[in-house]
XYZ file of C-alpha atoms in Angstrom:
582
model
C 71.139 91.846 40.741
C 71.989 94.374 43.268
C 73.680 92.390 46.816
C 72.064 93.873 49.883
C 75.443 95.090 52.533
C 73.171 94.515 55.261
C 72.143 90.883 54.715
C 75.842 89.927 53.596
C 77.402 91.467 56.648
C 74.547 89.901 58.721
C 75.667 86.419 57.218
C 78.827 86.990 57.184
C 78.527 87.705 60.909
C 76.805 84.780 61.712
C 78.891 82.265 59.762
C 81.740 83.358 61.720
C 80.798 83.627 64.928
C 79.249 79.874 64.285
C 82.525 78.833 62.903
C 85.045 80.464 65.393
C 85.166 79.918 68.947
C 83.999 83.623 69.254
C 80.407 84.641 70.741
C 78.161 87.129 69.529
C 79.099 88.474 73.543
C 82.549 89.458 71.698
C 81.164 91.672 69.191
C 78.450 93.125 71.706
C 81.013 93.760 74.763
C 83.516 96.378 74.923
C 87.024 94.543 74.983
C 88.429 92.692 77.899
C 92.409 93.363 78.153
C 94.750 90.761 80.141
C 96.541 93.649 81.712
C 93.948 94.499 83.727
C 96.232 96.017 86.123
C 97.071 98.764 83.547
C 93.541 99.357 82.296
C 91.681 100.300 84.912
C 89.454 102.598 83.319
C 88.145 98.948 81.917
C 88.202 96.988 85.137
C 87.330 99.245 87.822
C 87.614 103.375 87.534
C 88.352 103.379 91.678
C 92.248 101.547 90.841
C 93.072 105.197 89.886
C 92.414 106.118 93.390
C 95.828 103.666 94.471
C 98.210 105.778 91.479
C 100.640 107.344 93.266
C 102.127 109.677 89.528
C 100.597 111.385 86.994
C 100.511 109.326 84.591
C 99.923 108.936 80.321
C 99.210 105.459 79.334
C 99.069 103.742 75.934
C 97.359 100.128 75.519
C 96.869 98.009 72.565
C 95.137 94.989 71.913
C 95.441 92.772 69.251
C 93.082 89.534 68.931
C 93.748 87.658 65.926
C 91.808 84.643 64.256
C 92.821 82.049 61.457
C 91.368 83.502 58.902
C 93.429 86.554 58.644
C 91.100 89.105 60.858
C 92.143 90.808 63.790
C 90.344 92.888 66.477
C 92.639 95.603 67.257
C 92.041 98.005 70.277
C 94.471 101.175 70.661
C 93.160 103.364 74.535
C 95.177 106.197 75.461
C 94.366 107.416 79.277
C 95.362 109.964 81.831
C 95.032 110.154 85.040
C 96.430 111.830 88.293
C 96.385 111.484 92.150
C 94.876 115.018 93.878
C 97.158 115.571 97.091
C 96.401 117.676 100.133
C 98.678 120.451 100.617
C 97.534 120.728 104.187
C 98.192 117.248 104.661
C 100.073 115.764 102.137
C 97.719 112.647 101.598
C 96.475 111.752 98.089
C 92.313 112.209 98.696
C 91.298 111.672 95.272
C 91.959 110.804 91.775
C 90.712 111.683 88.127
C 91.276 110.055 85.163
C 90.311 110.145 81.216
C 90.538 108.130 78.209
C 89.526 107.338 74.461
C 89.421 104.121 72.569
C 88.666 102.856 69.312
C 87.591 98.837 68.725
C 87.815 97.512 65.195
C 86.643 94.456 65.075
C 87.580 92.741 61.529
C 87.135 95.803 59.519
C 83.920 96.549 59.851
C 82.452 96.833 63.178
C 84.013 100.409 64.785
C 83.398 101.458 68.459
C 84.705 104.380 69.215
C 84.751 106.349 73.196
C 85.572 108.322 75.817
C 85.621 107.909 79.344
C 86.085 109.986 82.558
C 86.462 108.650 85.605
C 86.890 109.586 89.310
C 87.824 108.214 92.364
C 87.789 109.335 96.100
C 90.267 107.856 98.819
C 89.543 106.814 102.560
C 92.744 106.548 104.540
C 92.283 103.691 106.863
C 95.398 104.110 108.766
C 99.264 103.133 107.859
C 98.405 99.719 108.471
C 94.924 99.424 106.485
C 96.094 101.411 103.669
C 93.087 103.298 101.466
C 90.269 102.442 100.406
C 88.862 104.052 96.811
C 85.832 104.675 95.702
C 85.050 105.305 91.786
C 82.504 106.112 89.573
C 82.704 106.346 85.457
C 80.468 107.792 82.670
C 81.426 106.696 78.973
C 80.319 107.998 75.486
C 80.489 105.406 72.483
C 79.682 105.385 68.672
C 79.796 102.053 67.331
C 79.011 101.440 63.474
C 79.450 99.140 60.515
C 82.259 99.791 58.155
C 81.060 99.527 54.926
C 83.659 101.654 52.948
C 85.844 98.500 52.006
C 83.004 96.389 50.655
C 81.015 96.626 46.902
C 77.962 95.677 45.324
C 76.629 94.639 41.939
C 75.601 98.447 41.226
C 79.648 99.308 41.241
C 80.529 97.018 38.165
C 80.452 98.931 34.564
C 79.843 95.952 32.744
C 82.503 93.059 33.923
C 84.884 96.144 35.647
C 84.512 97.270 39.415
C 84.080 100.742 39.423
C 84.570 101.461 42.572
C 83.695 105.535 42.414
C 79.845 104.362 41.314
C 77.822 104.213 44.008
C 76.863 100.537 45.855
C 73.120 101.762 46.159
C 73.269 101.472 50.200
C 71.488 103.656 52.279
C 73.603 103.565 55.154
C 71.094 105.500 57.692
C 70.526 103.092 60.720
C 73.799 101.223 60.685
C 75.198 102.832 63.677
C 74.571 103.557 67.454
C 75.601 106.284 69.947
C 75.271 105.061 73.657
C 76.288 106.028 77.326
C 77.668 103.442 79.916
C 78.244 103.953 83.543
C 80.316 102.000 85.722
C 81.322 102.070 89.555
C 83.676 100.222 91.738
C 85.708 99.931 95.206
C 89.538 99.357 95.501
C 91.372 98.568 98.463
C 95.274 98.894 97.980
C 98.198 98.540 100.909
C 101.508 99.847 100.319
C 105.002 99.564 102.012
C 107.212 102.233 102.712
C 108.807 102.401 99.620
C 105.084 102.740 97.403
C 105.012 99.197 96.146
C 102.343 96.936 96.515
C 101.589 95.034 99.345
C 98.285 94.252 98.328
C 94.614 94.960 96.792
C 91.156 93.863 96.286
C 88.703 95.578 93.965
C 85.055 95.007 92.770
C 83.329 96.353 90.472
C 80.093 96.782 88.167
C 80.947 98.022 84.725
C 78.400 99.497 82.245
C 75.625 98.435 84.810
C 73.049 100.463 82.610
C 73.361 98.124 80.274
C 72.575 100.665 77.434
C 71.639 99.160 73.918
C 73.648 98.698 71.071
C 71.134 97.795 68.264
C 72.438 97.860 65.151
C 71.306 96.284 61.712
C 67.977 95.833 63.210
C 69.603 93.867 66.188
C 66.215 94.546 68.207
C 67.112 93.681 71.851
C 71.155 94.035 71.649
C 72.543 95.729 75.069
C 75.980 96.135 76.037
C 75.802 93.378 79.314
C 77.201 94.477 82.741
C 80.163 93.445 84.077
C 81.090 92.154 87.438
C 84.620 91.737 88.165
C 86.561 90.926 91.155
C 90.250 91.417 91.886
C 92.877 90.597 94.609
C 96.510 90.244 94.961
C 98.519 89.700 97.687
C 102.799 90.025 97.958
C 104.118 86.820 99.793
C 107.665 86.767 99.060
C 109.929 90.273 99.565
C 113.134 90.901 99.992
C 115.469 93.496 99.497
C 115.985 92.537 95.555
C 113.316 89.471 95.061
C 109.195 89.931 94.944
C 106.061 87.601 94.897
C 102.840 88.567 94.119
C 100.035 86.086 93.424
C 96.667 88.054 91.789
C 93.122 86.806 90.520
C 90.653 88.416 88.297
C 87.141 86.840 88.354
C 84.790 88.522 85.325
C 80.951 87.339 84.492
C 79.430 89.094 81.891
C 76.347 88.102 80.244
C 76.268 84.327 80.024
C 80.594 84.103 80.249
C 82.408 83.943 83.097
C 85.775 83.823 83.206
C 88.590 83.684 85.763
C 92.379 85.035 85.334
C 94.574 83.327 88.203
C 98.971 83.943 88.752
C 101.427 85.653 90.000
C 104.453 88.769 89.252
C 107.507 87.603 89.789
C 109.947 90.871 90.071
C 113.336 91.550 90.343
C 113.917 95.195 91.922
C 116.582 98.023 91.426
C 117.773 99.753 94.487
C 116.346 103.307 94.200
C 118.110 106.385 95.320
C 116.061 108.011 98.182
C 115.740 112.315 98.102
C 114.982 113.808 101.280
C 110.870 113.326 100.919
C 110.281 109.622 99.128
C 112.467 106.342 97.905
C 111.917 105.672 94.229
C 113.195 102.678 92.752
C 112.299 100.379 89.416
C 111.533 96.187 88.895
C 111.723 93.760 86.415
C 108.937 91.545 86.516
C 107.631 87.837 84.562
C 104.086 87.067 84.875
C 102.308 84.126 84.305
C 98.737 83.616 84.018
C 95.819 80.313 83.722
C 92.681 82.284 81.908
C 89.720 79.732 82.424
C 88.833 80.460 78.751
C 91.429 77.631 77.670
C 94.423 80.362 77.269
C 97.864 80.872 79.317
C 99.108 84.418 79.875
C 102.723 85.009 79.420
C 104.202 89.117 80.546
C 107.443 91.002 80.898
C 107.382 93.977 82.814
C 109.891 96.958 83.205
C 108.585 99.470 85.623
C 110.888 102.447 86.149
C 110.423 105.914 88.341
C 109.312 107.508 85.099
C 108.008 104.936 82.770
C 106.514 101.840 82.435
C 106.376 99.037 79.653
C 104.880 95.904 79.933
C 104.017 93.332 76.800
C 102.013 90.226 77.409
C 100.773 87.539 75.258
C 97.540 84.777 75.680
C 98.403 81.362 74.160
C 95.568 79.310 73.600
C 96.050 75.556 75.498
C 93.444 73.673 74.607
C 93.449 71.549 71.738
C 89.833 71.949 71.464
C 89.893 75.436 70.624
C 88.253 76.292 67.324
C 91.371 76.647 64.571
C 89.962 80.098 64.136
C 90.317 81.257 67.484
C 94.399 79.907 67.896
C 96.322 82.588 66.778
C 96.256 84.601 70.519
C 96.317 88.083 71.702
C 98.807 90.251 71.975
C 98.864 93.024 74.590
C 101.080 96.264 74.641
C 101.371 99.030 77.223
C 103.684 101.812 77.238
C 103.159 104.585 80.403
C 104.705 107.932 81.152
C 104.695 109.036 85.012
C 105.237 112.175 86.238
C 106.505 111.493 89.839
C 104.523 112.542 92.151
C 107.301 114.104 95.093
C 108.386 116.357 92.861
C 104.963 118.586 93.716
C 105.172 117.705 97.082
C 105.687 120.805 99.710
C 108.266 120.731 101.987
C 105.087 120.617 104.562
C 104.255 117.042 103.797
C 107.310 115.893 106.113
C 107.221 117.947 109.214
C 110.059 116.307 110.933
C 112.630 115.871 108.035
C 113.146 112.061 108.600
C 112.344 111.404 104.546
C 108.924 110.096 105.586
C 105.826 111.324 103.659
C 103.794 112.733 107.123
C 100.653 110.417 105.080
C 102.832 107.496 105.676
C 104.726 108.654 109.157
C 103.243 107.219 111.943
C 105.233 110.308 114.050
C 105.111 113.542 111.529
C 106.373 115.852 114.670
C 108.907 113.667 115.195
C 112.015 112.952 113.051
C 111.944 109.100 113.001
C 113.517 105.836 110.803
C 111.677 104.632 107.897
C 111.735 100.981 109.104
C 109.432 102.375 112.149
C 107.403 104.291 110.195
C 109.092 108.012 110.949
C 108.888 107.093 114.537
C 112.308 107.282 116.488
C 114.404 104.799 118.236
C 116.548 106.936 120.630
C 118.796 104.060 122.645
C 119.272 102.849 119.210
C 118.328 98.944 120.117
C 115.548 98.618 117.528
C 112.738 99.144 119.599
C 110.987 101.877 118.757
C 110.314 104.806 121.795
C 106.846 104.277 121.551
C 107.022 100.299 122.347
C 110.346 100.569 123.876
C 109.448 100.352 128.035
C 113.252 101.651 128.516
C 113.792 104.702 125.623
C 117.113 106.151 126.905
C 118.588 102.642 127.954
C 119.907 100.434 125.019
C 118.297 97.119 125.888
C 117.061 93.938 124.759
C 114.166 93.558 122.016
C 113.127 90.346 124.120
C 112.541 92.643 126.801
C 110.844 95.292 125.190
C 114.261 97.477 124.805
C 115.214 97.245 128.224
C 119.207 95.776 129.410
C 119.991 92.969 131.381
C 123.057 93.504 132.867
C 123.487 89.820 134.516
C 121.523 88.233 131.432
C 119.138 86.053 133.568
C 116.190 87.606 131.084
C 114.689 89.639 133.540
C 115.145 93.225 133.054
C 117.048 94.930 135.468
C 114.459 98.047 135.952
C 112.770 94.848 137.099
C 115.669 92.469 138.574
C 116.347 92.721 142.694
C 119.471 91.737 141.973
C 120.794 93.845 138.334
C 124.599 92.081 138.420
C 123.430 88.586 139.855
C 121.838 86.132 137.595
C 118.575 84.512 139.514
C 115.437 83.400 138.793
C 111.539 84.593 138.341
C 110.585 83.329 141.388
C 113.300 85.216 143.431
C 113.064 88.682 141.454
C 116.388 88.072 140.157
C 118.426 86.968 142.527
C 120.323 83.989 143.158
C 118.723 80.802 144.667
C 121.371 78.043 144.567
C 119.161 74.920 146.284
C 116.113 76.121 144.222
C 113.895 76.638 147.695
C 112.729 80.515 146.981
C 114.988 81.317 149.187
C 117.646 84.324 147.982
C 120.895 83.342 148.984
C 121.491 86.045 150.469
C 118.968 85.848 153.007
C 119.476 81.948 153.037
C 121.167 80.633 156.592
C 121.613 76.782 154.743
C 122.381 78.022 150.833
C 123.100 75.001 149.906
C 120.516 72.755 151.396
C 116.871 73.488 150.030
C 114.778 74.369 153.402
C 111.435 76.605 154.092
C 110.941 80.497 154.250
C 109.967 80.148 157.743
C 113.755 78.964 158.685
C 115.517 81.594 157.095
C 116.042 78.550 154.008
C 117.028 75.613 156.452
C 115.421 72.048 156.644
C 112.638 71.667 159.042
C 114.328 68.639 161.223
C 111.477 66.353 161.513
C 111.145 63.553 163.809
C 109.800 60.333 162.393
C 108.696 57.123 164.145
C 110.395 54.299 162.088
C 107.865 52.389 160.999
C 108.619 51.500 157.308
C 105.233 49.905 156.121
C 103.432 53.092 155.824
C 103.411 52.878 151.732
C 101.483 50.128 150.055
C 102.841 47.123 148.020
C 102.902 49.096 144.533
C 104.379 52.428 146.029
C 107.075 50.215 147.657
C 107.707 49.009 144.461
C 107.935 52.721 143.244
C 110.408 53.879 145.563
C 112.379 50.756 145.077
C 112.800 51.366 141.522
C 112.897 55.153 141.766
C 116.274 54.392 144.486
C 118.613 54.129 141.309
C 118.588 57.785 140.196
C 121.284 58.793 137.407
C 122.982 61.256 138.080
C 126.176 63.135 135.606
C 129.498 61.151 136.560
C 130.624 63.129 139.993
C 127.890 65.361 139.962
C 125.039 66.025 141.654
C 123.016 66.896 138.129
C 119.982 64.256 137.389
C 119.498 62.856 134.256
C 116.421 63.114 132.284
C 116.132 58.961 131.749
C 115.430 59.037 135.659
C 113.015 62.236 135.577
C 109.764 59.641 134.971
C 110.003 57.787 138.032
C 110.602 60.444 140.224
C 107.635 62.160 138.717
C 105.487 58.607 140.272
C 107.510 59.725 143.133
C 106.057 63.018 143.426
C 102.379 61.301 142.697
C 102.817 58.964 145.381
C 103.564 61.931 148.066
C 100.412 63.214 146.834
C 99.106 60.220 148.956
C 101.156 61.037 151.921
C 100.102 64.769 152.780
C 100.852 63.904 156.343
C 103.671 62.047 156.112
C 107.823 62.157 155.561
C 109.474 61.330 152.539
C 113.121 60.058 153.702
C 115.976 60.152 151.398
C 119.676 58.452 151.974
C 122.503 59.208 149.712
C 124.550 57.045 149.283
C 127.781 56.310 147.175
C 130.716 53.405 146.052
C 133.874 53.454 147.457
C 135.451 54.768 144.657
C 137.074 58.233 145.890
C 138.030 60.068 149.048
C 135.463 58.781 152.027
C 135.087 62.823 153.022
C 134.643 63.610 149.080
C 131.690 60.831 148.970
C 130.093 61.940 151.797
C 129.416 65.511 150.758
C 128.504 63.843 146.991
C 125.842 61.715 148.563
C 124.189 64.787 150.512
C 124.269 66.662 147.345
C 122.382 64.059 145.436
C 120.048 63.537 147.984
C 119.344 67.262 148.206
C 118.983 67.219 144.322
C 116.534 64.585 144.039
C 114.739 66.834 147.080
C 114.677 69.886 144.923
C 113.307 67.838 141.818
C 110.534 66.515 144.021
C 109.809 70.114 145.637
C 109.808 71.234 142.090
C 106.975 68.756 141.388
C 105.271 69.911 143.924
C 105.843 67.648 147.252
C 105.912 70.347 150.224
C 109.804 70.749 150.739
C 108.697 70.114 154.670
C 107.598 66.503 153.810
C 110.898 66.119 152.659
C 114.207 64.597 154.985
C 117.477 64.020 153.436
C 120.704 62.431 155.302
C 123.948 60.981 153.538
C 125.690 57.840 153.947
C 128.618 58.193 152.030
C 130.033 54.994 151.156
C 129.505 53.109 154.790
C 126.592 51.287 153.796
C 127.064 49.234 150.439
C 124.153 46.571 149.961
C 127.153 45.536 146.690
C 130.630 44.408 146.111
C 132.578 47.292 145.254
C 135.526 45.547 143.724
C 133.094 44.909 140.348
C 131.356 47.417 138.360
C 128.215 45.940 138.601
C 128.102 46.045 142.559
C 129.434 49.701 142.395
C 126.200 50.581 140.460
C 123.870 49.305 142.892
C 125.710 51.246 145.900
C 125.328 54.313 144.062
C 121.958 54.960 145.080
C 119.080 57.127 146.823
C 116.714 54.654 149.598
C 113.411 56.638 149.343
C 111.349 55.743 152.694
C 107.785 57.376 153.574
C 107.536 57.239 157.501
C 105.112 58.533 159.779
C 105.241 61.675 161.523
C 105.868 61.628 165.942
């Protein structure tokens, strides 16, 4: 009895598909390749608008199962950037390719695509943004020449030369796809990736693919979504995490990892730097597989093998074997059309990529120049001709009191903000230099002198709890033989400073005073200076350096024994008194 091809293949077919981990999706699609990166013309046709070369690609695909089949998939593609002459910038890009998909032996697609893409420049630090759209012709048809039928055996013998009494007519299927996508790519100065994002929406007419009365069958669109972004780089070391999200039909699937590279310093020519990586990848595919890749990407060529490894243990046993992925690229580089035009100013910056063409510039500034040569570039530098601090925008500082001295009063004398510059040694605003009492904080309105205040004595102006304050606040540490505070007495001369807030009208008295340890003339200066230093701190905190009186003591009035340590403590001290204004 004769066997009918069609209903064994159909069976055949089904039995496997039921039996693998495979879906009739696999054998309807057009293959999905790991390298995504490499394949554009089957991710998204506008990633030829980001190729910087001219470029002849090879990819293969092998998908093996168990049982000894394989779906192999050789592509060969072209494709190169078009470049301005006027300008120099890459506005567009074309690219071409064939295929041929056998899946098992007897299910043959066979294509061609064109694709082309058209680039917006969005500025050096927005990179481009492509825009693609691809047509593709296919022929996809059973296989039958390695099968036979009943009607080829001459009595027990195969004859294979005798015809299987087929009538092939019907068993095959021309069809069209079209496909469109975005791709924005940033790049640094030396052309590698910074990073991208794509969409697109492959074969989105969804043309039909019936064959052996497969009533229905159309090739599904594809959406797919991809972004990368470089985190690490260095001068020899790269990171660059990437996604791919696909949904096709009823599958989704999402690709998620990262390059790893190792780059070789290039040699830069007068117009562009070229220079080559090695580069690991690793990959989690949401379809139960791990992606493994090595990478060597040089000026002129590119070769990059991957593998899938299946991770699950519940994968079907047909479906363990993995894929293997092979691509193998000759570039033509790109600056070797380029006119002398494309960099005006000679600084080795393409003018697309120099932020100053007219200008010869440094790369690290985009081909704009640094004149003083204080890395600040002239256009953010607010002192060009003046080597200067990058602090203070390129400007010098000859005294280093971080004012600049276009804007310093005083260029060779460290000061302060508040003065413009200049020196203010008791703190009051007061330039020294225009300061009758430098040494004594004092008000604007005498020349930098202490108002002289008189008070009526009359000690019981404060309340119980600011007494209490000022009596605990007396004890103020200061640096041994200085007049420097320390910051363990800072807090309670901050409730100080509250308490004066109560006091508006009022005088806040301080007496330095010191232990006997020392010359009496040396102590007597010492407890002035401390008294004016707890003023300043105060004034600082805002109590009105008016409200303020400060007299010293010296050692004459001990409340202590100074022949202990203890008792020398407690003279060393600062009475705080608020009293009333005459």
């Amino acid at each position: 009895m004769k066997t009918n091809l069609r209903v064994v293949l159909a069976i055949i077919t089904g039995f496997w598909l039921t039996q693998s981990n495979l879906k009739a999706q696999d054998l309807v699609s057009l293959p999905v390749f790991s390298q995504y990166q490499y394949t554009p013309h089957m991710t998204n046709p506008a990633m030829i608008g980001s190729m910087n070369d001219m470029q002849f690609t090879f990819n293969y695909r092998r998908k093996q199962i168990v049982s000894g089949e394989t779906f192999d998939t050789p592509m060969f593609s072209f494709s190169t950037p078009f470049t301005s002459k006027k300008t120099g910038k890459r506005w567009g890009a074309l690219g071409a390719s064939v295929m041929s998909d056998n899946a098992a032996g007897f299910l043959r697609t066979n294509g061609a695509m064109l694709s082309f893409a058209y680039n917006f420049h969005l500025g050096e630090k927005w990179g481009i943004l492509s825009a693609g759209l691809q047509g593709g012709y296919f022929q996809r048809r059973f296989d039958y020449s390695g099968q036979s039928t009943s009607a080829q055996y001459d009595g027990i013998l195969l004859n294979p030369n005798l015809g299987n009494g087929e009538v092939f007519s019907g068993d095959g299927k021309n069809f069209f796809t079209v496909s469109g996508g975005l791709n924005w790519s940033l790049e640094d100065e030396k052309k590698r990736q910074k990073a991208f994002l794509g969409v697109s929406y492959m074969n989105f007419n969804q043309p039909s693919v019936d064959i052996l009365n497969a009533t229905g069958a159309k090739l599904p669109a594809a959406l797919q979504a991809t972004a990368g972004y470089r985190i690490i780089q260095t001068e020899r070391f790269s990171v660059m995490p990437n996604v791919r999200y696909l949904s096709s039909g009823n599958n989704t699937q999402i690709n998620a990892g990262s390059w790893f590279r190792y780059h070789f310093l290039g040699t830069p020519d007068t117009r562009i730097v070229r220079e080559g990586s090695l580069g690991l990848g690793a990959w989690y595919d949401t379809n139960k597989s791990g992606v493994i890749a090595l990478e060597l990407n040089q000026p002129n060529y590119l070769l990059v093998l991957s593998y899938d490894i299946p991770v699950s243990k519940d994968i079907s046993n047909f479906q363990r074997a993995g894929v293997l992925e092979l691509t193998a690229a000759i570039k033509l580089n790109r600056a070797k059309a380029i006119r002398p035009e494309s960099d005006k100013d000679g600084d080795g910056v393409l003018d697309e990529y120099d932020s100053c063409p007219d200008v010869a510039g440094l790369k690290e500034f985009s081909g704009c120049p640094d004149t003083d040569g204080d890395g600040v570039q002239d256009s953010m530098d607010a002192c060009p001709e003046q080597k200067g601090d990058k602090k203070l925008m390129g400007c010098p500082d000859t005294d280093g009191d971080s004012i600049a001295d276009k804007d310093d009063a005083c260029p060779t004398e460290a000061g302060t903000i508040a003065t413009k510059g200049c020196p203010d040694k008791d703190g009051d605003t007061v330039i020294d230099s225009e300061d009758q009492c430098p040494d004594q904080p004092g008000l604007k309105e005498d020349k930098g002198c202490p108002k002289k205040v008189e008070v009526q004595k009359i000690e019981n102006v404060a309340s119980k709890i600011e007494l209490d304050i000022l009596e605990n606040a007396k004890y103020v540490h200061f640096r041994t033989g200085t007049a420097v505070i320390e910051e363990t007495s800072h807090g309670m001369l901050d409730l100080v400073a509250e308490v004066m807030k109560f006091h508006p009208d009022d005088i806040l008295e301080l007496e330095g005073h010191t232990d006997s340890q020392g010359a009496p003339d040396r102590n007597m200066k010492l407890s002035q200076d401390r008294a004016d230093a707890v003023k300043v701190y105060l004034v600082t905190k805002g109590v009105g350096a008016g409200s303020i009186a400060t007299t010293a003591k010296g050692q004459n009035e001990p409340v202590s024994d100074n022949t202990t340590e203890k008792g020398r403590s407690l003279n060393r001290r600062v009475e705080m008194k608020i009293l009333k204004k005459k």
